[in-house]
mmCIF file of C-alpha atoms in Angstrom:
data_model
loop_
_atom_site.group_PDB
_atom_site.id
_atom_site.type_symbol
_atom_site.label_atom_id
_atom_site.label_comp_id
_atom_site.label_asym_id
_atom_site.label_seq_id
_atom_site.Cartn_x
_atom_site.Cartn_y
_atom_site.Cartn_z
ATOM 1 C CA UNK A 1 -7.199 -5.885 -12.783
ATOM 2 C CA UNK A 2 -4.374 -4.125 -14.522
ATOM 3 C CA UNK A 3 -1.606 -2.529 -12.530
ATOM 4 C CA UNK A 4 -2.657 1.016 -11.682
ATOM 5 C CA UNK A 5 -0.284 3.723 -10.550
ATOM 6 C CA UNK A 6 -1.963 3.686 -7.129
ATOM 7 C CA UNK A 7 -1.257 -0.035 -6.707
ATOM 8 C CA UNK A 8 2.297 0.366 -8.024
ATOM 9 C CA UNK A 9 2.849 3.200 -5.556
ATOM 10 C CA UNK A 10 1.657 0.975 -2.691
ATOM 11 C CA UNK A 11 4.140 -1.756 -3.663
ATOM 12 C CA UNK A 12 6.906 0.797 -4.111
ATOM 13 C CA UNK A 13 6.259 2.331 -0.694
ATOM 14 C CA UNK A 14 6.421 -1.061 1.059
ATOM 15 C CA UNK A 15 9.667 -1.913 -0.741
ATOM 16 C CA UNK A 16 11.126 1.495 0.150
ATOM 17 C CA UNK A 17 10.247 0.981 3.820
ATOM 18 C CA UNK A 18 11.972 -2.418 3.773
ATOM 19 C CA UNK A 19 15.092 -0.972 2.133
ATOM 20 C CA UNK A 20 15.226 1.896 4.615
ATOM 21 C CA UNK A 21 14.821 -0.517 7.547
ATOM 22 C CA UNK A 22 17.805 -2.480 6.197
ATOM 23 C CA UNK A 23 19.692 0.774 5.563
ATOM 24 C CA UNK A 24 20.455 -0.235 1.976
ATOM 25 C CA UNK A 25 20.779 2.378 -0.820
ATOM 26 C CA UNK A 26 18.865 0.666 -3.621
ATOM 27 C CA UNK A 27 16.895 1.555 -6.697
ATOM 28 C CA UNK A 28 13.416 0.052 -6.888
ATOM 29 C CA UNK A 29 11.208 -0.053 -9.968
ATOM 30 C CA UNK A 30 7.716 -1.200 -10.807
ATOM 31 C CA UNK A 31 6.801 -2.309 -14.332
ATOM 32 C CA UNK A 32 3.423 -3.270 -15.763
ATOM 33 C CA UNK A 33 2.603 -6.574 -17.476
ATOM 34 C CA UNK A 34 4.215 -5.297 -20.683
ATOM 35 C CA UNK A 35 7.461 -4.429 -18.896
ATOM 36 C CA UNK A 36 6.847 -0.677 -19.087
ATOM 37 C CA UNK A 37 8.113 1.466 -16.221
ATOM 38 C CA UNK A 38 5.380 2.780 -13.910
ATOM 39 C CA UNK A 39 7.285 3.901 -10.816
ATOM 40 C CA UNK A 40 10.866 4.362 -9.660
ATOM 41 C CA UNK A 41 12.577 5.192 -6.385
ATOM 42 C CA UNK A 42 16.302 5.796 -6.160
ATOM 43 C CA UNK A 43 17.280 5.660 -2.502
ATOM 44 C CA UNK A 44 20.706 7.270 -2.769
ATOM 45 C CA UNK A 45 21.925 4.346 -4.838
ATOM 46 C CA UNK A 46 24.517 4.590 -7.552
ATOM 47 C CA UNK A 47 23.196 5.355 -11.032
ATOM 48 C CA UNK A 48 24.053 2.000 -12.608
ATOM 49 C CA UNK A 49 21.727 -0.061 -10.469
ATOM 50 C CA UNK A 50 18.637 1.639 -11.909
ATOM 51 C CA UNK A 51 19.199 -0.321 -15.113
ATOM 52 C CA UNK A 52 19.754 -3.509 -13.114
ATOM 53 C CA UNK A 53 16.468 -3.032 -11.235
ATOM 54 C CA UNK A 54 14.584 -2.453 -14.494
ATOM 55 C CA UNK A 55 16.136 -5.526 -16.112
ATOM 56 C CA UNK A 56 15.316 -7.697 -13.088
ATOM 57 C CA UNK A 57 11.679 -6.553 -13.132
ATOM 58 C CA UNK A 58 11.394 -6.994 -16.913
ATOM 59 C CA UNK A 59 12.904 -10.471 -16.697
ATOM 60 C CA UNK A 60 10.355 -11.481 -14.062
ATOM 61 C CA UNK A 61 7.334 -10.138 -15.923
ATOM 62 C CA UNK A 62 8.428 -11.402 -19.373
ATOM 63 C CA UNK A 63 8.881 -14.970 -18.230
ATOM 64 C CA UNK A 64 6.322 -15.061 -15.423
ATOM 65 C CA UNK A 65 8.798 -16.135 -12.756
ATOM 66 C CA UNK A 66 11.059 -14.304 -10.352
ATOM 67 C CA UNK A 67 14.390 -13.293 -11.867
ATOM 68 C CA UNK A 68 16.424 -15.716 -9.743
ATOM 69 C CA UNK A 69 14.214 -18.617 -10.874
ATOM 70 C CA UNK A 70 14.845 -17.618 -14.489
ATOM 71 C CA UNK A 71 18.559 -17.622 -13.680
ATOM 72 C CA UNK A 72 18.295 -21.239 -12.543
ATOM 73 C CA UNK A 73 16.445 -22.157 -15.731
ATOM 74 C CA UNK A 74 19.012 -20.448 -17.975
ATOM 75 C CA UNK A 75 21.967 -21.959 -16.116
ATOM 76 C CA UNK A 76 20.715 -25.400 -17.135
ATOM 77 C CA UNK A 77 20.628 -24.539 -20.850
ATOM 78 C CA UNK A 78 24.378 -24.462 -21.364
ATOM 79 C CA UNK A 79 25.477 -22.641 -24.517
ATOM 80 C CA UNK A 80 21.862 -21.832 -25.409
ATOM 81 C CA UNK A 81 21.603 -19.583 -22.350
ATOM 82 C CA UNK A 82 23.658 -16.913 -24.113
ATOM 83 C CA UNK A 83 20.835 -16.174 -26.524
ATOM 84 C CA UNK A 84 18.273 -16.073 -23.744
ATOM 85 C CA UNK A 85 20.332 -13.684 -21.634
ATOM 86 C CA UNK A 86 20.778 -11.300 -24.534
ATOM 87 C CA UNK A 87 17.172 -11.333 -25.697
ATOM 88 C CA UNK A 88 14.842 -8.390 -25.104
ATOM 89 C CA UNK A 89 17.686 -5.893 -24.638
ATOM 90 C CA UNK A 90 19.336 -8.117 -22.052
ATOM 91 C CA UNK A 91 18.019 -9.984 -19.054
ATOM 92 C CA UNK A 92 19.279 -9.932 -15.506
ATOM 93 C CA UNK A 93 18.723 -13.280 -13.897
ATOM 94 C CA UNK A 94 19.835 -12.709 -10.326
ATOM 95 C CA UNK A 95 17.569 -12.235 -7.333
ATOM 96 C CA UNK A 96 15.643 -9.006 -6.987
ATOM 97 C CA UNK A 97 12.963 -9.241 -9.688
ATOM 98 C CA UNK A 98 9.613 -10.431 -8.322
ATOM 99 C CA UNK A 99 6.316 -10.857 -10.180
ATOM 100 C CA UNK A 100 3.297 -8.899 -8.969
ATOM 101 C CA UNK A 101 0.028 -10.820 -8.858
ATOM 102 C CA UNK A 102 -3.568 -9.679 -8.544
ATOM 103 C CA UNK A 103 -6.118 -11.362 -6.263
ATOM 104 C CA UNK A 104 -6.825 -14.016 -8.908
ATOM 105 C CA UNK A 105 -3.137 -14.899 -9.235
ATOM 106 C CA UNK A 106 -2.699 -13.218 -12.638
ATOM 107 C CA UNK A 107 0.595 -11.453 -13.303
ATOM 108 C CA UNK A 108 -0.021 -7.710 -13.486
ATOM 109 C CA UNK A 109 3.591 -6.520 -13.395
ATOM 110 C CA UNK A 110 6.840 -6.917 -11.511
ATOM 111 C CA UNK A 111 9.042 -5.147 -9.019
ATOM 112 C CA UNK A 112 12.809 -4.974 -9.226
ATOM 113 C CA UNK A 113 15.344 -3.955 -6.599
ATOM 114 C CA UNK A 114 19.079 -3.492 -7.049
ATOM 115 C CA UNK A 115 21.901 -2.129 -4.926
ATOM 116 C CA UNK A 116 22.071 -4.652 -2.100
ATOM 117 C CA UNK A 117 23.132 -8.272 -2.107
ATOM 118 C CA UNK A 118 20.945 -10.575 -4.191
ATOM 119 C CA UNK A 119 19.218 -11.813 -1.022
ATOM 120 C CA UNK A 120 18.608 -8.255 0.193
ATOM 121 C CA UNK A 121 17.275 -7.182 -3.196
ATOM 122 C CA UNK A 122 14.902 -10.142 -3.223
ATOM 123 C CA UNK A 123 13.722 -9.372 0.322
ATOM 124 C CA UNK A 124 13.019 -5.755 -0.628
ATOM 125 C CA UNK A 125 11.163 -6.678 -3.819
ATOM 126 C CA UNK A 126 9.145 -9.350 -2.014
ATOM 127 C CA UNK A 127 8.065 -6.777 0.590
ATOM 128 C CA UNK A 128 6.609 -4.706 -2.227
ATOM 129 C CA UNK A 129 4.895 -7.688 -3.831
ATOM 130 C CA UNK A 130 3.350 -8.802 -0.528
ATOM 131 C CA UNK A 131 1.930 -5.324 0.055
ATOM 132 C CA UNK A 132 -0.478 -5.711 -2.855
ATOM 133 C CA UNK A 133 -1.161 -9.451 -2.634
#
């Protein structure tokens, strides 16, 4: 199954509900397996975090792991991490980018949240991912 708009909308809605319950003004994005934007919600967040949310989601889908996991991997590479961080128009390797999986466990996209703390962003993105799992 590829990521349809209907499925992306379901994940986005669950993430929005989580953000609203936490009273956090975030931007949330859904990207497909190619890292292309499918859906976006800006919950009264500042403009700049839209780009952060997109980069978190793209980082997760490009490498097949959540953005904070990729951050741990890059932090162990020393000087070589610079090239990795600046690849693909820049990565964002802090929490808030979560891979989206289909029923067979195949990556079909990712969700990114930005505007809260890293832990809050991860919690919001995970709520969206769990909604379609």
